PDB file of C-alpha atoms in Angstrom:
ATOM      1  CA  GLU A 378      65.979 104.949 126.506  1.00 55.00           C
ATOM      2  CA  ALA A 379      64.057 106.880 129.144  1.00 75.00           C
ATOM      3  CA  GLY A 380      60.305 106.455 128.995  1.00 93.00           C
ATOM      4  CA  VAL A 381      57.440 108.915 129.056  1.00 96.00           C
ATOM      5  CA  ALA A 382      57.383 110.674 132.421  1.00 97.00           C
ATOM      6  CA  GLN A 383      54.201 111.904 134.047  1.00 97.00           C
ATOM      7  CA  SER A 384      53.450 113.630 137.316  1.00 97.00           C
ATOM      8  CA  PRO A 385      51.837 113.496 139.718  1.00 97.00           C
ATOM      9  CA  ARG A 386      50.980 109.784 139.931  1.00 96.00           C
ATOM     10  CA  TYR A 387      47.886 110.409 142.036  1.00 97.00           C
ATOM     11  CA  LYS A 388      45.700 113.411 142.725  1.00 98.00           C
ATOM     12  CA  ILE A 389      42.564 113.849 144.796  1.00 98.00           C
ATOM     13  CA  ILE A 390      40.622 117.101 144.496  1.00 98.00           C
ATOM     14  CA  GLU A 391      37.175 118.373 145.278  1.00 98.00           C
ATOM     15  CA  LYS A 392      34.744 119.161 142.483  1.00 97.00           C
ATOM     16  CA  ARG A 393      35.055 122.653 141.078  1.00 97.00           C
ATOM     17  CA  GLN A 394      38.754 122.758 141.949  1.00 98.00           C
ATOM     18  CA  SER A 395      41.512 122.983 139.366  1.00 98.00           C
ATOM     19  CA  VAL A 396      44.234 120.458 138.580  1.00 98.00           C
ATOM     20  CA  ALA A 397      47.172 120.209 136.213  1.00 98.00           C
ATOM     21  CA  PHE A 398      49.092 117.232 134.898  1.00 98.00           C
ATOM     22  CA  TRP A 399      52.556 117.254 133.408  1.00 97.00           C
ATOM     23  CA  CYS A 400      54.118 115.044 130.748  1.00 98.00           C
ATOM     24  CA  ASN A 401      57.657 114.747 129.453  1.00 97.00           C
ATOM     25  CA  PRO A 402      57.755 112.619 126.290  1.00 96.00           C
ATOM     26  CA  ILE A 403      60.592 110.463 125.056  1.00 95.00           C
ATOM     27  CA  SER A 404      63.374 112.629 123.670  1.00 93.00           C
ATOM     28  CA  GLY A 405      62.956 113.279 119.956  1.00 91.00           C
ATOM     29  CA  HIS A 406      59.313 112.211 119.795  1.00 92.00           C
ATOM     30  CA  ALA A 407      57.397 114.755 117.757  1.00 91.00           C
ATOM     31  CA  THR A 408      53.907 113.467 118.499  1.00 92.00           C
ATOM     32  CA  LEU A 409      52.351 113.686 121.958  1.00 94.00           C
ATOM     33  CA  TYR A 410      48.929 112.398 123.009  1.00 95.00           C
ATOM     34  CA  TRP A 411      46.760 112.862 126.067  1.00 97.00           C
ATOM     35  CA  TYR A 412      44.244 110.102 126.743  1.00 97.00           C
ATOM     36  CA  GLN A 413      41.547 109.797 129.397  1.00 98.00           C
ATOM     37  CA  GLN A 414      40.931 106.259 130.655  1.00 96.00           C
ATOM     38  CA  ILE A 415      37.851 105.797 132.792  1.00 95.00           C
ATOM     39  CA  LEU A 416      37.827 102.615 134.881  1.00 92.00           C
ATOM     40  CA  GLY A 417      36.880  99.619 132.754  1.00 89.00           C
ATOM     41  CA  GLN A 418      37.092 101.472 129.443  1.00 92.00           C
ATOM     42  CA  GLY A 419      39.616 101.954 126.678  1.00 94.00           C
ATOM     43  CA  PRO A 420      41.769 105.074 126.461  1.00 95.00           C
ATOM     44  CA  LYS A 421      39.919 107.997 124.885  1.00 95.00           C
ATOM     45  CA  LEU A 422      41.994 110.503 122.936  1.00 94.00           C
ATOM     46  CA  LEU A 423      41.637 114.035 124.288  1.00 97.00           C
ATOM     47  CA  ILE A 424      44.270 115.903 122.313  1.00 96.00           C
ATOM     48  CA  GLN A 425      47.170 115.205 119.967  1.00 94.00           C
ATOM     49  CA  PHE A 426      50.156 117.472 119.356  1.00 94.00           C
ATOM     50  CA  GLN A 427      52.640 117.388 116.511  1.00 91.00           C
ATOM     51  CA  ASN A 428      55.634 119.304 117.855  1.00 90.00           C
ATOM     52  CA  ASN A 429      53.980 122.341 119.472  1.00 87.00           C
ATOM     53  CA  GLY A 430      50.907 122.426 117.236  1.00 92.00           C
ATOM     54  CA  VAL A 431      47.518 120.856 117.945  1.00 93.00           C
ATOM     55  CA  VAL A 432      46.628 118.179 115.382  1.00 90.00           C
ATOM     56  CA  ASP A 433      43.353 117.026 116.919  1.00 91.00           C
ATOM     57  CA  ASP A 434      41.371 118.166 119.945  1.00 94.00           C
ATOM     58  CA  SER A 435      37.914 117.142 118.786  1.00 91.00           C
ATOM     59  CA  GLN A 436      37.241 115.125 121.956  1.00 92.00           C
ATOM     60  CA  LEU A 437      38.598 117.687 124.421  1.00 96.00           C
ATOM     61  CA  PRO A 438      35.873 119.343 126.549  1.00 95.00           C
ATOM     62  CA  LYS A 439      37.161 122.804 125.866  1.00 95.00           C
ATOM     63  CA  ASP A 440      34.906 124.516 128.379  1.00 96.00           C
ATOM     64  CA  ARG A 441      36.953 122.974 131.188  1.00 97.00           C
ATOM     65  CA  PHE A 442      39.995 121.226 129.722  1.00 98.00           C
ATOM     66  CA  SER A 443      43.044 122.898 128.204  1.00 98.00           C
ATOM     67  CA  ALA A 444      46.432 121.645 127.112  1.00 97.00           C
ATOM     68  CA  GLU A 445      49.614 123.119 125.804  1.00 96.00           C
ATOM     69  CA  ARG A 446      52.959 121.933 124.567  1.00 95.00           C
ATOM     70  CA  LEU A 447      55.294 124.861 124.658  1.00 83.00           C
ATOM     71  CA  LYS A 448      58.545 124.461 122.721  1.00 86.00           C
ATOM     72  CA  GLY A 449      57.323 121.141 121.372  1.00 85.00           C
ATOM     73  CA  VAL A 450      58.601 119.070 124.296  1.00 93.00           C
ATOM     74  CA  ASP A 451      56.823 118.943 127.683  1.00 96.00           C
ATOM     75  CA  SER A 452      53.077 119.234 127.887  1.00 97.00           C
ATOM     76  CA  THR A 453      50.537 120.152 130.549  1.00 98.00           C
ATOM     77  CA  LEU A 454      46.868 119.232 130.711  1.00 98.00           C
ATOM     78  CA  LYS A 455      44.605 121.325 132.935  1.00 98.00           C
ATOM     79  CA  ILE A 456      41.072 120.848 134.178  1.00 98.00           C
ATOM     80  CA  GLN A 457      39.215 123.856 135.544  1.00 97.00           C
ATOM     81  CA  PRO A 458      36.753 123.380 137.152  1.00 97.00           C
ATOM     82  CA  ALA A 459      36.764 119.629 137.750  1.00 97.00           C
ATOM     83  CA  LYS A 460      33.602 117.516 137.800  1.00 97.00           C
ATOM     84  CA  LEU A 461      32.974 114.149 139.413  1.00 97.00           C
ATOM     85  CA  GLU A 462      32.917 112.477 135.987  1.00 97.00           C
ATOM     86  CA  ASP A 463      36.498 113.618 135.355  1.00 98.00           C
ATOM     87  CA  SER A 464      37.711 110.909 137.719  1.00 98.00           C
ATOM     88  CA  ALA A 465      39.947 108.754 135.546  1.00 97.00           C
ATOM     89  CA  VAL A 466      43.530 107.935 134.704  1.00 97.00           C
ATOM     90  CA  TYR A 467      45.099 110.503 132.401  1.00 98.00           C
ATOM     91  CA  LEU A 468      47.669 108.892 130.155  1.00 97.00           C
ATOM     92  CA  CYS A 469      50.285 110.700 128.153  1.00 97.00           C
ATOM     93  CA  ALA A 470      51.887 108.957 125.184  1.00 96.00           C
ATOM     94  CA  SER A 471      54.448 109.899 122.580  1.00 94.00           C
ATOM     95  CA  SER A 472      55.604 108.580 119.236  1.00 92.00           C
ATOM     96  CA  LEU A 473      58.431 109.386 116.893  1.00 88.00           C
ATOM     97  CA  THR A 474      56.098 110.637 114.192  1.00 78.00           C
ATOM     98  CA  GLY A 475      52.348 110.646 113.652  1.00 60.00           C
ATOM     99  CA  HIS A 476      52.450 107.783 111.156  1.00 66.00           C
ATOM    100  CA  THR A 477      53.065 104.064 111.489  1.00 62.00           C
ATOM    101  CA  THR A 478      55.172 104.215 114.618  1.00 78.00           C
ATOM    102  CA  GLU A 479      54.589 102.875 118.090  1.00 87.00           C
ATOM    103  CA  ALA A 480      53.103 105.087 120.787  1.00 91.00           C
ATOM    104  CA  PHE A 481      54.739 104.710 124.203  1.00 94.00           C
ATOM    105  CA  PHE A 482      52.668 105.414 127.294  1.00 96.00           C
ATOM    106  CA  GLY A 483      53.565 106.990 130.587  1.00 96.00           C
ATOM    107  CA  GLN A 484      52.433 105.555 133.928  1.00 95.00           C
ATOM    108  CA  GLY A 485      49.478 107.907 134.028  1.00 96.00           C
ATOM    109  CA  THR A 486      47.978 110.199 136.639  1.00 97.00           C
ATOM    110  CA  ARG A 487      45.056 108.789 138.582  1.00 97.00           C
ATOM    111  CA  LEU A 488      42.624 111.632 139.313  1.00 98.00           C
ATOM    112  CA  THR A 489      39.862 111.275 141.865  1.00 98.00           C
ATOM    113  CA  VAL A 490      37.303 114.060 142.090  1.00 98.00           C
ATOM    114  CA  VAL A 491      35.229 114.009 145.289  1.00 97.00           C
TER     115      VAL A 491
ATOM    116  CA  GLY B 911      32.665 108.284 112.491  1.00 65.00           C
ATOM    117  CA  GLU B 912      36.023 107.128 113.760  1.00 76.00           C
ATOM    118  CA  ASN B 913      35.372 104.020 115.777  1.00 87.00           C
ATOM    119  CA  VAL B 914      36.986 100.749 116.803  1.00 94.00           C
ATOM    120  CA  GLU B 915      34.730  97.957 117.979  1.00 96.00           C
ATOM    121  CA  GLN B 916      36.267  95.182 120.091  1.00 97.00           C
ATOM    122  CA  HIS B 917      34.843  91.885 121.322  1.00 96.00           C
ATOM    123  CA  PRO B 918      34.480  89.987 123.492  1.00 97.00           C
ATOM    124  CA  SER B 919      34.654  92.266 126.511  1.00 96.00           C
ATOM    125  CA  THR B 920      35.668  89.352 128.729  1.00 97.00           C
ATOM    126  CA  LEU B 921      37.286  86.048 127.829  1.00 98.00           C
ATOM    127  CA  SER B 922      38.209  83.119 130.034  1.00 98.00           C
ATOM    128  CA  VAL B 923      40.282  80.252 128.643  1.00 97.00           C
ATOM    129  CA  GLN B 924      41.972  77.207 130.086  1.00 98.00           C
ATOM    130  CA  GLU B 925      45.727  77.455 130.446  1.00 98.00           C
ATOM    131  CA  GLY B 926      47.337  76.070 127.312  1.00 97.00           C
ATOM    132  CA  ASP B 927      44.347  76.821 125.094  1.00 98.00           C
ATOM    133  CA  SER B 928      44.168  79.623 122.514  1.00 98.00           C
ATOM    134  CA  ALA B 929      42.510  83.013 122.853  1.00 98.00           C
ATOM    135  CA  VAL B 930      41.165  85.154 120.028  1.00 98.00           C
ATOM    136  CA  ILE B 931      40.113  88.801 120.257  1.00 98.00           C
ATOM    137  CA  LYS B 932      38.487  90.549 117.319  1.00 98.00           C
ATOM    138  CA  CYS B 933      38.214  94.187 116.280  1.00 98.00           C
ATOM    139  CA  THR B 934      36.637  96.152 113.473  1.00 97.00           C
ATOM    140  CA  TYR B 935      37.404  99.679 112.305  1.00 94.00           C
ATOM    141  CA  SER B 936      35.499 102.179 110.245  1.00 90.00           C
ATOM    142  CA  ASP B 937      38.083 104.164 108.234  1.00 85.00           C
ATOM    143  CA  SER B 938      39.226 102.211 105.198  1.00 82.00           C
ATOM    144  CA  ALA B 939      42.296 104.452 105.000  1.00 82.00           C
ATOM    145  CA  SER B 940      43.613 103.325 108.379  1.00 88.00           C
ATOM    146  CA  ASN B 941      47.128 101.972 107.970  1.00 87.00           C
ATOM    147  CA  TYR B 942      48.422 100.909 111.383  1.00 91.00           C
ATOM    148  CA  PHE B 943      46.904  98.562 113.955  1.00 94.00           C
ATOM    149  CA  PRO B 944      48.641  98.106 117.314  1.00 95.00           C
ATOM    150  CA  TRP B 945      47.637  95.822 120.163  1.00 97.00           C
ATOM    151  CA  TYR B 946      48.327  96.835 123.747  1.00 97.00           C
ATOM    152  CA  LYS B 947      48.349  94.788 126.950  1.00 97.00           C
ATOM    153  CA  GLN B 948      47.470  96.512 130.199  1.00 96.00           C
ATOM    154  CA  GLU B 949      48.013  94.826 133.531  1.00 95.00           C
ATOM    155  CA  LEU B 950      46.158  96.078 136.579  1.00 91.00           C
ATOM    156  CA  GLY B 951      47.341  99.527 137.602  1.00 88.00           C
ATOM    157  CA  LYS B 952      49.974  99.691 134.881  1.00 92.00           C
ATOM    158  CA  ARG B 953      50.443 101.513 131.603  1.00 94.00           C
ATOM    159  CA  PRO B 954      49.350 100.019 128.274  1.00 94.00           C
ATOM    160  CA  GLN B 955      52.278  98.335 126.547  1.00 95.00           C
ATOM    161  CA  LEU B 956      52.551  97.399 122.899  1.00 95.00           C
ATOM    162  CA  ILE B 957      52.690  93.651 122.311  1.00 97.00           C
ATOM    163  CA  ILE B 958      52.382  93.505 118.533  1.00 97.00           C
ATOM    164  CA  ASP B 959      51.362  95.712 115.640  1.00 95.00           C
ATOM    165  CA  ILE B 960      50.559  95.308 111.978  1.00 94.00           C
ATOM    166  CA  ARG B 961      50.628  97.665 109.054  1.00 90.00           C
ATOM    167  CA  SER B 962      48.132  97.715 106.259  1.00 85.00           C
ATOM    168  CA  ASN B 963      50.536  96.320 103.674  1.00 85.00           C
ATOM    169  CA  VAL B 964      50.629  92.871 105.330  1.00 86.00           C
ATOM    170  CA  GLY B 965      47.925  90.384 106.200  1.00 91.00           C
ATOM    171  CA  GLU B 966      49.513  88.560 109.117  1.00 95.00           C
ATOM    172  CA  LYS B 967      52.309  88.965 111.616  1.00 95.00           C
ATOM    173  CA  LYS B 968      53.547  86.556 114.241  1.00 96.00           C
ATOM    174  CA  ASP B 969      55.774  86.913 117.282  1.00 95.00           C
ATOM    175  CA  GLN B 970      56.255  83.676 119.228  1.00 96.00           C
ATOM    176  CA  ARG B 971      52.847  82.841 120.770  1.00 97.00           C
ATOM    177  CA  ILE B 972      51.153  85.989 119.534  1.00 98.00           C
ATOM    178  CA  ALA B 973      49.842  86.624 116.049  1.00 98.00           C
ATOM    179  CA  VAL B 974      47.728  89.317 114.444  1.00 98.00           C
ATOM    180  CA  THR B 975      45.723  89.041 111.231  1.00 97.00           C
ATOM    181  CA  LEU B 976      44.302  91.861 109.150  1.00 96.00           C
ATOM    182  CA  ASN B 977      41.478  91.726 106.611  1.00 95.00           C
ATOM    183  CA  LYS B 978      41.444  95.126 104.932  1.00 92.00           C
ATOM    184  CA  THR B 979      38.432  94.346 102.777  1.00 92.00           C
ATOM    185  CA  ALA B 980      36.264  93.512 105.770  1.00 93.00           C
ATOM    186  CA  LYS B 981      38.037  96.063 108.015  1.00 94.00           C
ATOM    187  CA  HIS B 982      38.669  93.379 110.619  1.00 95.00           C
ATOM    188  CA  PHE B 983      41.778  92.529 112.588  1.00 97.00           C
ATOM    189  CA  SER B 984      42.324  89.901 115.252  1.00 98.00           C
ATOM    190  CA  LEU B 985      44.768  88.948 117.988  1.00 98.00           C
ATOM    191  CA  HIS B 986      45.578  85.294 118.496  1.00 98.00           C
ATOM    192  CA  ILE B 987      47.383  84.022 121.580  1.00 98.00           C
ATOM    193  CA  THR B 988      48.358  80.348 121.548  1.00 97.00           C
ATOM    194  CA  GLU B 989      49.433  78.121 124.445  1.00 98.00           C
ATOM    195  CA  THR B 990      48.124  80.653 126.940  1.00 98.00           C
ATOM    196  CA  GLN B 991      49.919  81.067 130.267  1.00 97.00           C
ATOM    197  CA  PRO B 992      48.863  82.662 133.581  1.00 96.00           C
ATOM    198  CA  GLU B 993      50.927  85.762 132.807  1.00 96.00           C
ATOM    199  CA  ASP B 994      48.746  86.392 129.764  1.00 97.00           C
ATOM    200  CA  SER B 995      45.938  87.460 132.100  1.00 97.00           C
ATOM    201  CA  ALA B 996      45.391  91.175 131.492  1.00 97.00           C
ATOM    202  CA  VAL B 997      43.223  93.624 129.561  1.00 97.00           C
ATOM    203  CA  TYR B 998      44.007  93.770 125.858  1.00 98.00           C
ATOM    204  CA  PHE B 999      43.219  96.775 123.668  1.00 97.00           C
ATOM    205  CA  CYS B1000      43.180  96.931 119.916  1.00 97.00           C
ATOM    206  CA  ALA B1001      43.684 100.271 118.193  1.00 96.00           C
ATOM    207  CA  ALA B1002      43.671 101.786 114.749  1.00 93.00           C
ATOM    208  CA  ARG B1003      45.531 104.772 113.449  1.00 89.00           C
ATOM    209  CA  TYR B1004      43.094 106.854 111.496  1.00 80.00           C
ATOM    210  CA  SER B1005      44.379 108.666 108.448  1.00 70.00           C
ATOM    211  CA  SER B1006      42.837 111.967 109.514  1.00 64.00           C
ATOM    212  CA  ALA B1007      45.469 113.548 111.758  1.00 66.00           C
ATOM    213  CA  SER B1008      47.025 110.085 112.265  1.00 76.00           C
ATOM    214  CA  LYS B1009      45.311 109.744 115.604  1.00 85.00           C
ATOM    215  CA  ILE B1010      45.166 106.395 117.408  1.00 89.00           C
ATOM    216  CA  ILE B1011      41.690 105.264 118.433  1.00 91.00           C
ATOM    217  CA  PHE B1012      41.347 102.437 120.951  1.00 95.00           C
ATOM    218  CA  GLY B1013      38.792  99.697 121.336  1.00 96.00           C
ATOM    219  CA  SER B1014      36.975  99.180 124.614  1.00 95.00           C
ATOM    220  CA  GLY B1015      39.218  96.354 125.777  1.00 97.00           C
ATOM    221  CA  THR B1016      39.017  92.618 126.469  1.00 98.00           C
ATOM    222  CA  ARG B1017      39.671  91.263 129.930  1.00 97.00           C
ATOM    223  CA  LEU B1018      41.437  87.933 129.422  1.00 98.00           C
ATOM    224  CA  SER B1019      41.573  85.464 132.287  1.00 98.00           C
ATOM    225  CA  ILE B1020      43.606  82.270 132.118  1.00 97.00           C
ATOM    226  CA  ARG B1021      42.204  79.431 134.218  1.00 95.00           C
ATOM    227  CA  PRO B1022      44.797  77.078 135.771  1.00 91.00           C
TER     228      PRO B1022
END
């Protein structure tokens, strides 16, 4: 089966600029996650969708980060304006349901804010 | 709060020896515990998982144990090989919103 697709793979922006990441989950997967992975750390959950509804966004810095999953399939994560500390790999993952099923990760988008 | 503690942060073992990584979780209602392996510059990939209704699961050289009472779970890799060198993450699926929380990772190095 096709995996989780993410784009772009790499992005370099200046602080205070805006950036958007795109994710296409595995077909049929109802649950979609966005994680932030700072170098040397574990993935940190930013937001979780179940179909097109937000299940958890408690760790999302809502003053600058936003995400949507229109039609319950693709998702976009936006940062506006970016800060230096946003430099990280942004990983998208999907799973069949939100219960005891495996989450599959995309390749991630490496963001560098200068 | 929702937290997964993982240790050690780095581990170096001789090729052929065993490696053990330990994690603890805080939500007693957690029911799913996956382990991911992440090689440099690559995506995390699931290597084994365990559900709360079993105490141990094994897949060739990899095994995971779960102690629900103590809220501990561990990854055991036997007969380690050079290709086992990577960062390993434990995770727990918390019952609230079924979200997956990751540990901070263990960098495993296999010495030839």
